[in-house]
Structure formats: C-alpha cells, structure tokens
XYZ file of C-alpha atoms in Angstrom:
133
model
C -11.441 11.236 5.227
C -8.510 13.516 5.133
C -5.426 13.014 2.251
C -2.366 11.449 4.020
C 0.375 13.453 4.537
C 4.286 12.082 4.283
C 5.409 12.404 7.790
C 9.064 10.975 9.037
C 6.420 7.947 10.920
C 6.905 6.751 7.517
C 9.889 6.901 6.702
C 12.368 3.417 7.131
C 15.775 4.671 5.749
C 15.483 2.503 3.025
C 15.791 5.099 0.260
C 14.191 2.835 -1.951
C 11.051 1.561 -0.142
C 10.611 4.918 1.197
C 10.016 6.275 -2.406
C 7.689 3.032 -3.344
C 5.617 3.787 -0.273
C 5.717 7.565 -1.233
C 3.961 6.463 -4.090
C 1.440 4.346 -2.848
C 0.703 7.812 -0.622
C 0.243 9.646 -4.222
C -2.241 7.315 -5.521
C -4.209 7.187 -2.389
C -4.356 10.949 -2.407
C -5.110 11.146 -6.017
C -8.320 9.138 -5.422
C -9.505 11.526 -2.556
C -8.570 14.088 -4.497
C -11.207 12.831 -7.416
C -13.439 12.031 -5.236
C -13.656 15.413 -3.842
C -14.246 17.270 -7.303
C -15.872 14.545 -8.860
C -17.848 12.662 -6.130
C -18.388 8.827 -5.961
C -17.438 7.977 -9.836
C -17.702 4.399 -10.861
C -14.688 4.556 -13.056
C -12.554 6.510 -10.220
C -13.062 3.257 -8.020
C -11.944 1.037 -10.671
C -9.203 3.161 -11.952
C -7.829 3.455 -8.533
C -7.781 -0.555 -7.693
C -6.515 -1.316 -11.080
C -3.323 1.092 -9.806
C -3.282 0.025 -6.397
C -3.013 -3.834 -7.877
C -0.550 -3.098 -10.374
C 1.762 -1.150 -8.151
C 1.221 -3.244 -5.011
C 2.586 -6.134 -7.545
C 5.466 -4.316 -8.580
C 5.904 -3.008 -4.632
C 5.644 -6.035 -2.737
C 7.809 -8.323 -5.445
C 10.207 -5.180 -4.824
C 10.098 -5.282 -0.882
C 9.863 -9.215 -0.908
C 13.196 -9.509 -2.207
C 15.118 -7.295 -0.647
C 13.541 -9.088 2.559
C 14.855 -11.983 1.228
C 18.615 -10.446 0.685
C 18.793 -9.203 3.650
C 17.329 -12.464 5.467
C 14.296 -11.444 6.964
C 13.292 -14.429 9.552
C 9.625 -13.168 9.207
C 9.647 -13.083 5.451
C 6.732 -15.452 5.155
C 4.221 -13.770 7.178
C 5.128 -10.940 6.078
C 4.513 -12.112 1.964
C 0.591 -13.604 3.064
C -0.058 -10.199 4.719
C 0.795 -8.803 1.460
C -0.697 -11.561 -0.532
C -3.860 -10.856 2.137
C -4.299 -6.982 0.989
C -3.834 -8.186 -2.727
C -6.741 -10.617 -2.386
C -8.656 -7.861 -0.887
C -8.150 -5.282 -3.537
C -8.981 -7.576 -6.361
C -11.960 -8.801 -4.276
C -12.947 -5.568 -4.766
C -12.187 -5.007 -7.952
C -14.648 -7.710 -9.119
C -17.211 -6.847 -7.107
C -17.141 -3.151 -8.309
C -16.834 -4.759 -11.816
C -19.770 -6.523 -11.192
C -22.060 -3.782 -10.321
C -21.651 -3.859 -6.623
C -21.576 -0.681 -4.797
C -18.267 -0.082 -2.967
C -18.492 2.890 -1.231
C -15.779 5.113 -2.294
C -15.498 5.856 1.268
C -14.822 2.135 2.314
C -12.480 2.110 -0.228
C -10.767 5.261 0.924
C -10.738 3.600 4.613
C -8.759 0.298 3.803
C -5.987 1.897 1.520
C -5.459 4.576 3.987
C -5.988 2.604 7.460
C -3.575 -0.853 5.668
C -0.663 1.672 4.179
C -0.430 3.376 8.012
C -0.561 0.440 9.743
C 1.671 -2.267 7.314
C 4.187 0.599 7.135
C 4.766 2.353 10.663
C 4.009 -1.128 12.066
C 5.057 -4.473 10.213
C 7.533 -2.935 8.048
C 9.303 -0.928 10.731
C 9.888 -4.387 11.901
C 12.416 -5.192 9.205
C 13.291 -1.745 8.941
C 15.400 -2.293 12.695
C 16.185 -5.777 11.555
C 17.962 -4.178 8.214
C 19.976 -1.699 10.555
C 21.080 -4.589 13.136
C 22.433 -6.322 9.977
C-alpha cells in the first residue's frame, strides 16, 4: 500500500482541521514507513493504534465542536461515525494486545481507506455548510 500524499482533495479551508488531518496523514505514513524497514513488528501495530486513539480523541473532540459552533444540522451522525472508527481502532487494539494477529496490512487499509473517505467525503459536507454560513 502506497504512503498518502497531501493533495488539495484534502484540503477544507479550515486552517485548523486541515493541519489536524495533516497529521493524522503523518502518522499513517509513519507506520508504512516502519513497516517498510522493519516489516510486520508487533509493537509498530500497537504503537500506531495507541496514536491513532489518542489523536483521533483529541481530533474529533476538536472537529465536534467547532461543528457544534458553527451549527452543523448533521452533527450527530457525524459524532457516531467518529465514535464508529474509535470503536474500531480500540477493537483492534485489544485484539492485537491479546495476541491476535492483525495484519499490518489490514491495519494499513482501514486508516488509509477511513481518513480518504471521512475527509474528501463526510467532512467536505460541513466544509460547504461552514462557507454558506
């Protein structure tokens, strides 16, 4: 699976979710980028949900309230699609804690295949609803 690149797809003009979503970019790329000098190492999978779960807290608390300021009607299903990906991650979090194998490679294919999908599709949504406002 190739590293994402930052493209303008991305990109919401909202200077401040644009940088939070940069990040979650970093980390994802950071993890292929260990995975490709280092192969499929336990602790690399862990490491990597423990970020992805303490930065998509931080995000989506972040992007959850500015929805909320700006009065997102679709502020709920946005939040369980958020709380739906967190559930995921620490679903597998316990099961790679647990001794389950979680191919690196599956986990490679749901960061990369939610971030490009939530952000060039649900959050573009309030992206045009934040520039109609």
């Amino acid at each position: 699976m190739p590293r994402i690149e930052w493209t303008e797809a991305f990109e919401l003009q909202i200077p401040e979710i644009d940088e939070q979503h940069r990040r979650w970019v970093d980390i994802i790329n950071e993890l292929h980028d260990s995975l490709m000098s280092h192969g499929g190492a336990h602790n690399l999978t862990e490491r990597t949900l423990n970020e992805m779960i303490d930065y998509g807290r931080f995000h989506f608390t972040f992007e959850e309230e500015y929805l909320k300021k700006i009065g997102y009607p679709e502020l709920a299903m946005h939040r369980s699609m958020h709380n739906a990906f967190m559930k995921d991650l620490i679903n597998k979090l316990q099961q790679e804690r647990g001794g389950g194998l979680i191919l690196n490679t599956e986990i490679m294919k749901v960061l990369t295949g939610w971030l490009q999908s939530h952000i060039q599709i649900e959050d573009r949504k309030y992206s045009r609803f934040a520039a109609q406002t």
